[in-house]
XYZ file of C-alpha atoms in Angstrom:
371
model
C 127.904 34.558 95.764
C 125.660 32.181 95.299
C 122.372 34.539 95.145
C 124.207 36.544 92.813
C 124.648 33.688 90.418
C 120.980 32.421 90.823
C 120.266 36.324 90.321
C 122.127 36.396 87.154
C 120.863 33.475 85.719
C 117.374 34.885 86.826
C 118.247 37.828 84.568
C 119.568 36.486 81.858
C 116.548 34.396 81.195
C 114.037 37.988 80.829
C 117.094 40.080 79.474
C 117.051 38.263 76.240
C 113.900 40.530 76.071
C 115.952 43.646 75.802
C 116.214 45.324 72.858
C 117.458 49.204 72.285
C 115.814 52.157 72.838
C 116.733 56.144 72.735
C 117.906 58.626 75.121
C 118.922 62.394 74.634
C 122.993 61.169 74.237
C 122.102 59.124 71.875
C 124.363 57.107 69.511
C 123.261 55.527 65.895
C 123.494 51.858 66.506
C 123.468 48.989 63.852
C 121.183 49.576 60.584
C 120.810 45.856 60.021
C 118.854 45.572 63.793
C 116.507 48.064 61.961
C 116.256 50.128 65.097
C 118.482 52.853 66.974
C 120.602 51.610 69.484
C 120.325 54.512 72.627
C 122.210 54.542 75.186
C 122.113 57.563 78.265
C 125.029 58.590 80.613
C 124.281 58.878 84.182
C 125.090 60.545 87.061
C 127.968 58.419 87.374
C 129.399 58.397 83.878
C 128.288 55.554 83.509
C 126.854 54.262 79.572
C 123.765 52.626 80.135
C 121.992 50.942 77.086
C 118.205 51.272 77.220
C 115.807 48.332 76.638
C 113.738 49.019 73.231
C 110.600 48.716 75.795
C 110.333 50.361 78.817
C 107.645 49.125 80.300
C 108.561 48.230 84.209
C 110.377 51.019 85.960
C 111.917 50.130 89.464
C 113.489 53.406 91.625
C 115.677 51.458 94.102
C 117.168 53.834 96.377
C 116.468 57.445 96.017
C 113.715 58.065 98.076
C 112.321 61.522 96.134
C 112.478 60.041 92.971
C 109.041 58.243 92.736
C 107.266 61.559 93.600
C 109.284 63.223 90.901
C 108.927 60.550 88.398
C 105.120 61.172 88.865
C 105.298 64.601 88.324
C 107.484 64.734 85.108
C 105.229 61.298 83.643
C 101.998 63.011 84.875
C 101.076 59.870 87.077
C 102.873 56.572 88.194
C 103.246 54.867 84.244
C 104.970 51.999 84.548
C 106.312 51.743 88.069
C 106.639 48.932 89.486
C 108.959 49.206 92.273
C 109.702 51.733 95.287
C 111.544 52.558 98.116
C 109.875 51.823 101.590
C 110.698 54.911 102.983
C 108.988 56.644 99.500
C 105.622 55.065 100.369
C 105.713 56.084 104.151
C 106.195 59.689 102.660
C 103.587 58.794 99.706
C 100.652 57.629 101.698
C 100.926 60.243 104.525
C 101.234 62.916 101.608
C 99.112 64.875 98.635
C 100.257 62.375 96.098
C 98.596 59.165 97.234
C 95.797 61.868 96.944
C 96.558 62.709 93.799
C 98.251 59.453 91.733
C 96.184 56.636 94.002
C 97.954 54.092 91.922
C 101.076 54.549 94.148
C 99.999 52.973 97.041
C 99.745 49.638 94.943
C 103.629 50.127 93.771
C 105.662 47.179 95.130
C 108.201 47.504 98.193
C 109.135 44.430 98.969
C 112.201 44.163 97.795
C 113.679 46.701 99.846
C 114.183 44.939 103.226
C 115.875 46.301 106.317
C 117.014 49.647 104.111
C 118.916 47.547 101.599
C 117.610 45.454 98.029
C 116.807 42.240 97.725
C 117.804 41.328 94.766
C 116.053 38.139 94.723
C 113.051 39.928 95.357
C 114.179 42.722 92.491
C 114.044 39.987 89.814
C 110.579 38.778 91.154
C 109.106 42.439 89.696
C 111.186 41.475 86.189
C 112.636 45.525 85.555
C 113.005 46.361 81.957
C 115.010 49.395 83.816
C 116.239 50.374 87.148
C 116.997 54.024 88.384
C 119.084 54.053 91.607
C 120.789 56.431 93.548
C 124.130 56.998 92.157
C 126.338 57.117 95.336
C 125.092 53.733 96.412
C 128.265 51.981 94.816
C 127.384 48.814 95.906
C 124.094 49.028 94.465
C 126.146 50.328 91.278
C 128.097 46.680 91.105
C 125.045 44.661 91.769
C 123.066 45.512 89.057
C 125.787 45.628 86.576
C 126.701 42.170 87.998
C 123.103 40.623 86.451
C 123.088 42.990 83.536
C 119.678 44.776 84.435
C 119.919 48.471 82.526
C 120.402 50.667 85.765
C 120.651 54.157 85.671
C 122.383 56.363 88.597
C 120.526 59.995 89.595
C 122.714 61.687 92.271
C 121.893 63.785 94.684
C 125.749 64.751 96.063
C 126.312 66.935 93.036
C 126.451 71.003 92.506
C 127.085 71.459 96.276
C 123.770 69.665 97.439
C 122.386 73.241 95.603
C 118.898 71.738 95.515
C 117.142 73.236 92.499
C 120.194 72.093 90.291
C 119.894 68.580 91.405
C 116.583 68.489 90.585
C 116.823 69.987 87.236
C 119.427 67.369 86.219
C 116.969 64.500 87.595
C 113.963 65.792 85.552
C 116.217 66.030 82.251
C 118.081 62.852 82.796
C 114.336 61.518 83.030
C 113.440 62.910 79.979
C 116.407 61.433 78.295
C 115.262 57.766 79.397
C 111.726 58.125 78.602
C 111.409 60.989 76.237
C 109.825 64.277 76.024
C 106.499 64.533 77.870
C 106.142 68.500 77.156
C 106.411 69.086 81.221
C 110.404 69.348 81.718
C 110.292 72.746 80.632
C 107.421 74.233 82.327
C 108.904 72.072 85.820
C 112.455 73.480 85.174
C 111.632 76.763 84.378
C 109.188 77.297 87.451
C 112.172 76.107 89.704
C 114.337 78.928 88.180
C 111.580 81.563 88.033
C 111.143 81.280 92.186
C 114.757 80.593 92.978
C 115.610 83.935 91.064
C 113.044 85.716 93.019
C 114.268 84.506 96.699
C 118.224 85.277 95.711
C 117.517 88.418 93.950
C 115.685 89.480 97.377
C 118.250 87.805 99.694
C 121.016 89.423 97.933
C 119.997 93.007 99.534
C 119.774 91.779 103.203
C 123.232 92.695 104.924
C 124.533 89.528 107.204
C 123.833 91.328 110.497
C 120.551 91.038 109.661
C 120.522 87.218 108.821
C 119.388 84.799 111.575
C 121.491 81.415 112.929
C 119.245 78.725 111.842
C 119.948 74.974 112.263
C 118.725 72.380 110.134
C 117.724 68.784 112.382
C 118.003 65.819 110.442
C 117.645 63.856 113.207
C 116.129 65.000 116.865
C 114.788 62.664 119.741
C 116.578 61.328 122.774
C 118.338 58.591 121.039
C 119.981 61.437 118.683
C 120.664 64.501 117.633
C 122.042 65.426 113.993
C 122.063 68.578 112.036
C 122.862 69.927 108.516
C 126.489 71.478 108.277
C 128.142 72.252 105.042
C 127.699 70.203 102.024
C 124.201 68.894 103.011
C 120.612 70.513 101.933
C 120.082 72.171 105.050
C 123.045 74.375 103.889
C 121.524 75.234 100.516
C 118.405 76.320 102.356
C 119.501 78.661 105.229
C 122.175 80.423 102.779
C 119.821 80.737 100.260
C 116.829 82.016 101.789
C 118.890 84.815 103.924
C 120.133 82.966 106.982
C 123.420 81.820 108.510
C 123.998 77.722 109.062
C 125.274 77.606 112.769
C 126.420 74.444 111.769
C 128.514 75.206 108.546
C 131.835 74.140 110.635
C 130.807 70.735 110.621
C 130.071 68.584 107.403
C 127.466 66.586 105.933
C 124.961 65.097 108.418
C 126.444 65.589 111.004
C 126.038 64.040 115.647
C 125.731 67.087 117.722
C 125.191 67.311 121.559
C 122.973 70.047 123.498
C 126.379 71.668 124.503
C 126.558 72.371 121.240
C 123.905 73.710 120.444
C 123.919 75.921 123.528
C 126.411 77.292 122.191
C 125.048 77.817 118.780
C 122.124 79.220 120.377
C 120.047 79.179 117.047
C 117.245 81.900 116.271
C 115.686 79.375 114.533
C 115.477 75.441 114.301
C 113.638 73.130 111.452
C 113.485 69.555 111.330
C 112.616 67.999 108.612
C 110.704 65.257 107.474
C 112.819 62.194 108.315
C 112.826 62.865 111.630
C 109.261 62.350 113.636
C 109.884 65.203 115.449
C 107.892 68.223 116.283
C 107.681 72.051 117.315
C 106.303 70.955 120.401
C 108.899 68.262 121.506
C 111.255 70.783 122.300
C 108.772 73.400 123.572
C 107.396 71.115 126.071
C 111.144 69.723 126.704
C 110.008 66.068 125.946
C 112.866 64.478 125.569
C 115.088 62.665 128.434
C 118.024 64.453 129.518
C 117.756 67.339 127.143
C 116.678 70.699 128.520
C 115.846 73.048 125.367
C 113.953 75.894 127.306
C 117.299 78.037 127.492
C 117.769 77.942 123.579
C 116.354 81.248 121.700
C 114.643 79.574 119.095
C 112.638 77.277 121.455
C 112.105 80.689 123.887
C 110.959 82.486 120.837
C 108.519 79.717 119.368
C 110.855 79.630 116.141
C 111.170 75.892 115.472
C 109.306 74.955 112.395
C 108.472 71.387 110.718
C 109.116 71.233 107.214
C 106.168 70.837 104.967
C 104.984 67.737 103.102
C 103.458 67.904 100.232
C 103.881 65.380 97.260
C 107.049 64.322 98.940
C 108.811 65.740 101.960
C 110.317 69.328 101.577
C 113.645 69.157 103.058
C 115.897 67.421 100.039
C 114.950 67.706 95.946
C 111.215 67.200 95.749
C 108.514 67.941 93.196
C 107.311 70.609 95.157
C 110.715 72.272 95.768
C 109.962 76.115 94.337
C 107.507 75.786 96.960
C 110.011 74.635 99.824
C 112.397 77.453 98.605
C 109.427 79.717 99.192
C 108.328 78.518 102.569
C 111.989 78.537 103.957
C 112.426 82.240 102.589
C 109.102 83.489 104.898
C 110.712 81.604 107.847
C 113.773 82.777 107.635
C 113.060 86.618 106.250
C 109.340 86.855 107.336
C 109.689 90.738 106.663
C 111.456 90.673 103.191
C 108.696 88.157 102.019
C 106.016 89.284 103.655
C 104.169 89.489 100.687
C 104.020 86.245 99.184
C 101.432 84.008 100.218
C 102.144 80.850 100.485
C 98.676 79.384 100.495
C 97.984 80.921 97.020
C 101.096 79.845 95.581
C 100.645 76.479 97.091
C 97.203 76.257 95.407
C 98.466 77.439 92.261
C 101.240 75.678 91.885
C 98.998 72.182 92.763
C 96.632 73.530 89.604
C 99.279 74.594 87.432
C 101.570 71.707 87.662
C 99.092 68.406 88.942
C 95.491 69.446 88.023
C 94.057 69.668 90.691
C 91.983 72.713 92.892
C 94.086 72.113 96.426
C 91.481 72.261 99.337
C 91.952 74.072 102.292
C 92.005 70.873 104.228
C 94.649 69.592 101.881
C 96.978 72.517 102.970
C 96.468 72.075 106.039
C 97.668 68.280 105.832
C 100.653 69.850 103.800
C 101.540 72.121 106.692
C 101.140 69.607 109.559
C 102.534 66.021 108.274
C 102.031 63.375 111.093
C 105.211 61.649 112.485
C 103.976 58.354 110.782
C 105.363 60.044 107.468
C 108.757 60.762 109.200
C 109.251 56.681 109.277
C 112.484 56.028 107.392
């Protein structure tokens, strides 16, 4: 209680700085203040009045947001404050590469996976954009009266491309138009159209068991059922979720999945797993020679590219693509993903993606899996 108080006295000694600013919800304010008084509603319905100047951003706890921030802003403008497990994805990844100015961002007031507030105040936000189911997050900041605005990622049935359309427009109602929401969102739509219109002619005996891995060492093992992103990319790309029984993230055991018996495994990028873990059995007490996908040299690392590929991302009409030739090698045989990556890099960043640079993309180190 007592932080909270020293917080709030903290904040109320920069927040007579605020002023009002605009958002696409916006609401005419009082004439005699000679400005607009804006005010967006965020992924929790929640009103959130906008400083007149925005000129420190802080992204508290949703760990693809900086990456997408840079994309939709064209670089890191104004950020001031990151997740720790952003920057262990960041400097492993294209967009240190590519936006250098993110390795200086700040993480220090994240410490041991949760905010410091103390710390928070030290970086003096004019705005904070956190994720939306962290509810305790939620009542801290409106506790101090820093404008913080909630982007969810638990919304449209974890269906990935929709998520990330609502964080770039929600982005461009707090900072404005930048002219690249509608060349971001559009790309999104014009690739996820191509993989369902595709998908929607391959009959279900001829979709594969896949399993998503959100977490896979000796310590533990936990896949993607329903209502997580692993979900939205086996169903989507043409395959079947072995795991669609169970719910959310979800603890398995190798009795489990013997009986699953996937075609085909992928762990993704919080785990520091890879391929050849399981194909060289290097775990304790876990014998994965006997399941199909390991026999069949099916077990594939998600990408990383400006972020990692697994949930919402800048890059994720690329992950929808790379999933598809995974999962339907034969019904996407013809797209190729190291053109399209390259492309997409010069269409949406700038920049002429070397052939060393794909390869990083393809084969991220387990340093970048540290959470």
């Amino acid at each position: 209680m007592k932080k909270v108080l020293c917080a709030g006295l903290a904040a109320l000694m920069f927040l007579s700085n605020f002023g009002f600013a605009g958002g696409a919800k916006a609401k005419e304010g009082n004439e005699s203040a000679k400005t607009t008084v804006r005010t967006v509603v965020d992924h929790n319905g929640d009103e959130v009045v906008l400083p007149a100047k925005i000129e420190r951003v802080v992204i508290a706890s949703l760990m693809p947001l900086p990456s997408v921030y840079c994309l939709f802003r064209g670089g890191t403008q104004n950020l001031v404050g990151m997740p720790t497990a952003s920057m262990a994805a960041a400097v492993h990844s294209q967009l240190v590469k590519i936006y250098p100015d993110i390795a200086k961002v700040d993480t220090s007031f994240v410490q041991n996976g949760s905010v410091n507030i103390e710390q928070l105040m030290k970086l003096k936000p004019d705005i904070i954009l956190y994720s939306a189911t962290n509810k305790n997050e939620r009542e801290m900041y409106k506790s101090i009266g820093i404008p913080a605005v909630g982007f969810s990622f638990a919304q449209y049935n974890y269906d990935a491309i929709k998520i990330y359309e609502s964080w770039v427009k929600l982005l461009g109602e707090i900072f404005g138009d930048t002219g690249r929401s509608d060349k971001i969102i559009s790309y999104a739509h014009k690739v996820e159209s191509l993989v369902k219109e595709r998908v929607a002619k391959i009959p279900e005996n001829k979709k594969p068991s896949c399993l998503v891995f959100y977490g896979c060492d000796e310590k533990s093992l936990k896949v993607s059922g329903s209502q997580m992103f692993g979900q939205y990319w086996i169903e989507t790309t043409g395959g079947i979720n072995a795991a669609s029984e169970l719910t959310g993230t979800a603890p398995v055991n190798m009795e489990q999945i013997y009986k699953w018996n996937p075609e085909k495994i992928f762990l993704n990028n919080f785990c520091a797993s890879l391929p050849e873990d399981l194909y060289n059995n290097a775990f304790k007490n876990q014998d994965w020679s006997t399941v199909k996908a390991v026999q069949i040299k099916q077990v594939y690392k998600y990408p990383l590219g400006m972020y990692r590929w697994c949930p919402p991302s800048p890059d994720i009409p690329l992950s929808l693509l790379w999933c598809a030739k995974q999962i339907q090698p034969e019904v996407f045989a013809d797209i190729d993903m190291d053109a399209e990556i390259k492309k997409y890099f010069k269409d949406m960043y700038g920049v002429n993606l070397t052939d060393e640079g794909l390869k990083e993309i393809y084969n991220p180190p387990r340093e970048a899996a540290m959470y």
